[in-house]
Coordinates of C-alpha atoms in Angstrom, one line a residue:
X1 CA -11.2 -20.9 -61.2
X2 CA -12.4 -17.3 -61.8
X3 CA -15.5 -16.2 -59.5
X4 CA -17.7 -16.3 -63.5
X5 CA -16.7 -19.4 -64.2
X6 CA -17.3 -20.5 -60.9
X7 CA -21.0 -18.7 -61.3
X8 CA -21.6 -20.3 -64.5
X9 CA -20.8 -24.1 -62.5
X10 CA -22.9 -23.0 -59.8
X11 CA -25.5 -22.5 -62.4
X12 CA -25.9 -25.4 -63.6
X13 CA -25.2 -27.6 -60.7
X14 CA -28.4 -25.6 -59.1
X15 CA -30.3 -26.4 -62.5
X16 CA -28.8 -30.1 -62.9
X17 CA -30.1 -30.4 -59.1
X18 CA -34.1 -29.2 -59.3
X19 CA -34.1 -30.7 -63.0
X20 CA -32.9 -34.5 -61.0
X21 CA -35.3 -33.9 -57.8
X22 CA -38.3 -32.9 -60.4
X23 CA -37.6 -36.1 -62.5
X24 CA -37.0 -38.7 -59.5
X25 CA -40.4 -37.5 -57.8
X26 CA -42.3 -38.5 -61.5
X27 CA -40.0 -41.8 -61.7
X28 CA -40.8 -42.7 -58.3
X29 CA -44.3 -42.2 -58.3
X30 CA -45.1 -44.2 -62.0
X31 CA -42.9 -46.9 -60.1
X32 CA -45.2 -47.2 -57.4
X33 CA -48.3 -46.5 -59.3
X34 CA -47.4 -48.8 -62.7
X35 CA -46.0 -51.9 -60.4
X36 CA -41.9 -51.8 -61.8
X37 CA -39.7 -52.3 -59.2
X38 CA -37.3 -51.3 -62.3
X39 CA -38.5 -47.8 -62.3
X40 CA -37.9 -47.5 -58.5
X41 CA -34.3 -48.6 -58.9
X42 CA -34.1 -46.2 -61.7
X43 CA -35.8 -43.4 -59.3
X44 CA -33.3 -44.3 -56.6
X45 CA -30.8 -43.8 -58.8
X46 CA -31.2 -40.4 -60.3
X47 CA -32.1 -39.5 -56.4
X48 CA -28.3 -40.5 -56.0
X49 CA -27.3 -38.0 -58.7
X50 CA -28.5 -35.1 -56.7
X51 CA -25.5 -36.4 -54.1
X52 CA -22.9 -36.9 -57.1
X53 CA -24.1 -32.7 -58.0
X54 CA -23.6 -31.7 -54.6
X55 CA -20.3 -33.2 -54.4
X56 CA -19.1 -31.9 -57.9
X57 CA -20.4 -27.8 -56.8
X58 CA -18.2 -28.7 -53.4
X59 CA -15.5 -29.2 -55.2
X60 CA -15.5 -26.3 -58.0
X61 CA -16.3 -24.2 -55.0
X62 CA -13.3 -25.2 -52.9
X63 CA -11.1 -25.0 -56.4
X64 CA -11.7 -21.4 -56.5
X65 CA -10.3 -20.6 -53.9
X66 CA -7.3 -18.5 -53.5
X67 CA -3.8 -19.1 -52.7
X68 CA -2.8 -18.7 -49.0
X69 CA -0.1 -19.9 -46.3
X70 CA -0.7 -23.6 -46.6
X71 CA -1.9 -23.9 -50.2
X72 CA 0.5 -21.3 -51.8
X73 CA -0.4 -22.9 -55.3
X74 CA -3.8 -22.8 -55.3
X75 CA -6.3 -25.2 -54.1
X76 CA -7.4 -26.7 -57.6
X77 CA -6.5 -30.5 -57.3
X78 CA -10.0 -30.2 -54.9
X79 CA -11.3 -30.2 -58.2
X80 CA -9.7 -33.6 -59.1
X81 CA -10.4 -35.1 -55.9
X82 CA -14.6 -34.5 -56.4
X83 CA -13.7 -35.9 -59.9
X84 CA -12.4 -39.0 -58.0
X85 CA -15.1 -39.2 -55.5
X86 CA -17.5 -38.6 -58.9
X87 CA -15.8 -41.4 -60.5
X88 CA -16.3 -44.3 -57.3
X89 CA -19.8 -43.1 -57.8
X90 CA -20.5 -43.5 -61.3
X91 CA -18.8 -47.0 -61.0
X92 CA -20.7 -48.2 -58.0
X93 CA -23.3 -47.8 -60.1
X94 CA -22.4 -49.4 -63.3
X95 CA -21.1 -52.2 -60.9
X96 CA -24.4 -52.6 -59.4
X97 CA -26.7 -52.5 -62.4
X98 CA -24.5 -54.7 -63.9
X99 CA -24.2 -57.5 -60.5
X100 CA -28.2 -57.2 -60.4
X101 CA -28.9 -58.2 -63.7
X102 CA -26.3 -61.3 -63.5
X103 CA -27.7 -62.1 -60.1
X104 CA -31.1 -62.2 -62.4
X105 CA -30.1 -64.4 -64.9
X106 CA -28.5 -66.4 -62.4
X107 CA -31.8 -67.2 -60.2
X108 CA -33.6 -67.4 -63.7
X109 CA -37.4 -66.1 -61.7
X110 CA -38.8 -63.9 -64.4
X111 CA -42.3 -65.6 -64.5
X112 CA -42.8 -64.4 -61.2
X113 CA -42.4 -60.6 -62.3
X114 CA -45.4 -58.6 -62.4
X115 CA -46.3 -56.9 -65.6
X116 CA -45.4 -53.3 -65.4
X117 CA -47.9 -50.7 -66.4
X118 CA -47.7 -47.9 -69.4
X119 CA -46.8 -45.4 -67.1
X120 CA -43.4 -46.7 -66.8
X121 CA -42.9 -47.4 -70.2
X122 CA -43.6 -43.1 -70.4
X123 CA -41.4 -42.6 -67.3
X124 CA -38.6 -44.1 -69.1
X125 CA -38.3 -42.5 -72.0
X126 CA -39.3 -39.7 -70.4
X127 CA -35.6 -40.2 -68.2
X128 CA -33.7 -41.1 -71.2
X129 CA -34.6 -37.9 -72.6
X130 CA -34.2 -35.4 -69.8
X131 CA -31.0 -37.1 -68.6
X132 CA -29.5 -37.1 -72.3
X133 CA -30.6 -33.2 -72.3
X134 CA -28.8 -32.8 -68.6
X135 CA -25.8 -34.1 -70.0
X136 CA -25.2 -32.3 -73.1
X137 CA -26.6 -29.3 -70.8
X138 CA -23.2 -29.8 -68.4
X139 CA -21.0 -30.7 -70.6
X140 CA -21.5 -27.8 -72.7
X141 CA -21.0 -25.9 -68.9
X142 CA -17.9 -28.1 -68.4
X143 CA -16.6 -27.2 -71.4
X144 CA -17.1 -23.6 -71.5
X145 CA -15.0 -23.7 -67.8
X146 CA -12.8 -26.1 -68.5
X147 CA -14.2 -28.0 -65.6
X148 CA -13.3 -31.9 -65.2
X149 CA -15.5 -32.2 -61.8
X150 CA -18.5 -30.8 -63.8
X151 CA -18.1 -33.1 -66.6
X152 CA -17.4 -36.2 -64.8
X153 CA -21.2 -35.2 -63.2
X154 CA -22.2 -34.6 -66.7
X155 CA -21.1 -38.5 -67.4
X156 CA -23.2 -39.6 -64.3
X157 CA -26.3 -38.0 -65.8
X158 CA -25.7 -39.9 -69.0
X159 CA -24.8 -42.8 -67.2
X160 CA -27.9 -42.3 -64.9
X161 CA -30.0 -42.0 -68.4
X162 CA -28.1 -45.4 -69.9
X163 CA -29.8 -47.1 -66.4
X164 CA -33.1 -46.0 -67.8
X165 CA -32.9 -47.2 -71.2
X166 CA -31.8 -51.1 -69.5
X167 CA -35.3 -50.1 -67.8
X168 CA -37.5 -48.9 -71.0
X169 CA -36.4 -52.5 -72.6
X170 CA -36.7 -54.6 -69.1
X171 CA -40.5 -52.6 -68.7
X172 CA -41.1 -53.3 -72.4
X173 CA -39.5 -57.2 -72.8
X174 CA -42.0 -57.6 -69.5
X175 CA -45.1 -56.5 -71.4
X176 CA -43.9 -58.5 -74.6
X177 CA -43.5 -61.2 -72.2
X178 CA -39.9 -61.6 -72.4
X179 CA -38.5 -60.2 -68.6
X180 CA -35.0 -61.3 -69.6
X181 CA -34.3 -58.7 -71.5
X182 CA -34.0 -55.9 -68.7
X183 CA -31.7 -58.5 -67.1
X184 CA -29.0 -58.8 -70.6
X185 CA -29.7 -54.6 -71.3
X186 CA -28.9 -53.9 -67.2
X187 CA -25.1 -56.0 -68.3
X188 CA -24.3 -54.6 -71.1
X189 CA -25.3 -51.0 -70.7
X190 CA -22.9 -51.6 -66.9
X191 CA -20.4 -52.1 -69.1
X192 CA -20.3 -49.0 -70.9
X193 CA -21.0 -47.5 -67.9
X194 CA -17.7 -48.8 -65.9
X195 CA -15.9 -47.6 -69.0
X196 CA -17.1 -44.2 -68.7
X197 CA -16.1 -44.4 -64.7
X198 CA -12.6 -45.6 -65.4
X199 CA -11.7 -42.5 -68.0
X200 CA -13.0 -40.1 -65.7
X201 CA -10.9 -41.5 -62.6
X202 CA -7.7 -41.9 -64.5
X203 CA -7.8 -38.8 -66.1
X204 CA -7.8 -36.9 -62.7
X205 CA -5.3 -39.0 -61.3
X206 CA -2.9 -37.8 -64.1
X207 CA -3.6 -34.3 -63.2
X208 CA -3.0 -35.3 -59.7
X209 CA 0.4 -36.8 -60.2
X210 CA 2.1 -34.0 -61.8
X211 CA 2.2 -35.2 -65.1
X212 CA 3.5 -33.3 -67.7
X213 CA 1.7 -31.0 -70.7
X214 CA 1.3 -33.3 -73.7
X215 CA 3.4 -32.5 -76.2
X216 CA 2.1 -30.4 -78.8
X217 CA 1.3 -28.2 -75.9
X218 CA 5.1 -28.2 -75.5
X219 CA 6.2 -28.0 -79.1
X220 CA 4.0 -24.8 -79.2
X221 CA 5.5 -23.3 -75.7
X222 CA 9.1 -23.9 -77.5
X223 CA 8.1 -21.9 -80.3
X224 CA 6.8 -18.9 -78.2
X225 CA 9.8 -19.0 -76.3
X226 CA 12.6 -19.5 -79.3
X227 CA 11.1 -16.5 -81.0
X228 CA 11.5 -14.3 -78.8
X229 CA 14.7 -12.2 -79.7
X230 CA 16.9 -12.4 -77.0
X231 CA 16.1 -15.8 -76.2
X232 CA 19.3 -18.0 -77.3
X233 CA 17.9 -21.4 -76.3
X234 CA 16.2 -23.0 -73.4
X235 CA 18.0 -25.3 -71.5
X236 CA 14.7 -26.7 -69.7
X237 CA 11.4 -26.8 -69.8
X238 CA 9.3 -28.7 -67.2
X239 CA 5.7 -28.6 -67.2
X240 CA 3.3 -30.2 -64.4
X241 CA -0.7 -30.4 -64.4
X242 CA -1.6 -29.1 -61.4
X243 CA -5.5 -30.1 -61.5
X244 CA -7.2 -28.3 -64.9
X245 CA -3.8 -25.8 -64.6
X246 CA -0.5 -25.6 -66.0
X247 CA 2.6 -24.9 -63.8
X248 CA 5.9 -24.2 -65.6
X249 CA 9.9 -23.9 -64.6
X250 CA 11.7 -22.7 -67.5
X251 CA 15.5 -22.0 -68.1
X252 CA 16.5 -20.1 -71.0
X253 CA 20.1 -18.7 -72.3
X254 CA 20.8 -14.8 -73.1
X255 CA 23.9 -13.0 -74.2
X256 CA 26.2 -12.9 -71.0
X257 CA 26.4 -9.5 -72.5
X258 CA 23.0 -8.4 -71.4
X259 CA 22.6 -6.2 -68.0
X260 CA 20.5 -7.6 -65.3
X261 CA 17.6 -5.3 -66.5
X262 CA 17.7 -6.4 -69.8
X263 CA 17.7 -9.9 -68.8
X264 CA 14.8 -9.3 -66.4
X265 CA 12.8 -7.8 -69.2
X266 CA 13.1 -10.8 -71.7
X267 CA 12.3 -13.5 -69.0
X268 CA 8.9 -11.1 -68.4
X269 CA 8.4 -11.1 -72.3
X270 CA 8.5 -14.9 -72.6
X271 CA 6.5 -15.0 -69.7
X272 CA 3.6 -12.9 -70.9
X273 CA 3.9 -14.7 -74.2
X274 CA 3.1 -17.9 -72.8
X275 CA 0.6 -17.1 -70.5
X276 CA -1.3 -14.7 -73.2
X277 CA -0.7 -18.1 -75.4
X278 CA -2.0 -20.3 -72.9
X279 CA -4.7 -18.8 -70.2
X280 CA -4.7 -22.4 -68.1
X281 CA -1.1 -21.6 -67.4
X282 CA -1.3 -19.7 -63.7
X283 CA 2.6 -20.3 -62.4
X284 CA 5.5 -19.7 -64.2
X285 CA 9.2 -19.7 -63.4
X286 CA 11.7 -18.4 -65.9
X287 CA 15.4 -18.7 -64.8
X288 CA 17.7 -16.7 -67.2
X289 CA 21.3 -18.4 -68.0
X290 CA 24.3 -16.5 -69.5
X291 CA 25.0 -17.9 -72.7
X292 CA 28.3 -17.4 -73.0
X293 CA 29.9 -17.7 -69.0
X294 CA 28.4 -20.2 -67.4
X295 CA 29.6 -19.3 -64.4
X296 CA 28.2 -15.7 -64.8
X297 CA 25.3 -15.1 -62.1
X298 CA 22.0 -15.7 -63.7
X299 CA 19.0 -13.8 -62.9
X300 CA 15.5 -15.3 -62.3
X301 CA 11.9 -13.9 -62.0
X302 CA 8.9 -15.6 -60.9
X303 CA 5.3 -14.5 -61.6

């Protein structure tokens, strides 16, 4: 990750952050103040998004590094592995709203809930609508950057303002005298939550695992490479993810005619091609084959 890219992440981790410590002070005060012990759980939880922030901006930060002597590839699967941490997190939470409000239905106690006041009615919509805004905010950042750390935080906002719509309906099914209601809305809204969770971890385990481009981002490589000139064909392409990146070892035939030089050249052509093609890809190996003696020696260029 460039060093404005990682500016523009740093951004808006610092803004996700003071926007989160702002908007848990408010929740946990009506909490207190209004008598709903489920806008202190909400409180707690956006407090628990400032961590999941912190951990995302660590690992953008340690992404962009540079190569050296033990990571000679980069350092951007740190980048996955905050997505990963992200994604434990955003499913310990949808697992807990989810296990609190069966343990609730379970016991069955809800006459001996105290009726919340207004103020926490306003404190959660008030969430629901910063914490929507937050993650439209990060994902729009995430995108931009082509972050997948950033936009699994992005998810845990909008997971974080799914919690506080379970706790508008609990506070208002309380006032309406029906309590059971934040219970079924605290299941269901888990659900979608431990959803969300699951996509985000198993999409950074693909990129962790070297798993190939998908494959109209290959069909389009072959047709940079193929129309190049002196390109005859390519005997192999091999792509890998290497966290948001692209690495790629490519063989390609020439005329066994062709001088050293002149095979050099075309392997930087196709090179350049691809990489002005495709900006994500940041290693590239392009072996050059004779065509016509395959026991000729080949020439090969890395960039």
């Amino acid at each position: 990750m460039n060093k404005t890219n990682q500016q523009i992440a740093m951004r808006a981790g610092r803004n996700s952050i003071i926007i989160n410590i702002i908007l848990s002070a408010f929740k946990l005060f009506a909490g207190i103040f209004a008598n709903s012990a489920a806008m202190i759980s909400d409180a707690v939880h956006s407090i628990a998004d400032l961590f999941s922030t912190v951990v995302a901006l660590i690992g953008i930060k340690l992404a962009g590094k540079e190569a050296d002597k033990d990571h000679p590839y980069g350092h951007e699967r740190f980048e996955c592995v905050a997505t990963l941490i992200l994604a434990v997190l955003v499913l310990s939470v949808g697992i807990g709203i989810g296990w609190a409000g069966i343990q609730r239905v379970i016991a069955g106690n809800f006459g001996d809930i105290a009726v919340p006041g207004i103020l926490a009615l306003i404190a959660a919509v008030v969430s629901i609508g910063v914490k929507e805004g937050v993650y439209w905010y990060m994902r729009a950042a995430a995108k931009k950057i082509d972050s997948t750390a950033l936009m699994a935080d992005a998810w845990h906002s909008r997971a974080d303002g799914l919690s506080s719509i379970g706790s508008f309906i609990g506070i208002l099914g309380a006032m309406l005298g029906f309590p059971i209601m934040d219970s079924i809305a605290a299941i269901i809204i888990s659900a979608f939550i431990i959803r969300t969770a699951i996509g985000i971890g198993v999409d950074a385990l693909k990129k962790m695992t070297d798993r190939a481009a998908d494959d109209e981002t290959l069909d389009e490589m072959r047709k940079i490479i193929l129309k190049h000139e002196c390109v005859v064909s390519i005997d192999q392409l091999k792509t890998r993810l290497f966290g948001n990146k692209i690495h790629i070892d490519l063989e390609i035939s020439v005329d066994a005619d062709y001088t050293l030089q002149k095979a050099h050249d075309a392997a930087h052509d196709v090179q350049d091609a691809i990489q002005n093609k495709f900006p994500k890809v940041t290693h590239c190996t392009v072996h050059v084959n004779p065509a016509k003696q395959e026991t000729q020696t080949s020439a090969s260029v890395e960039c």
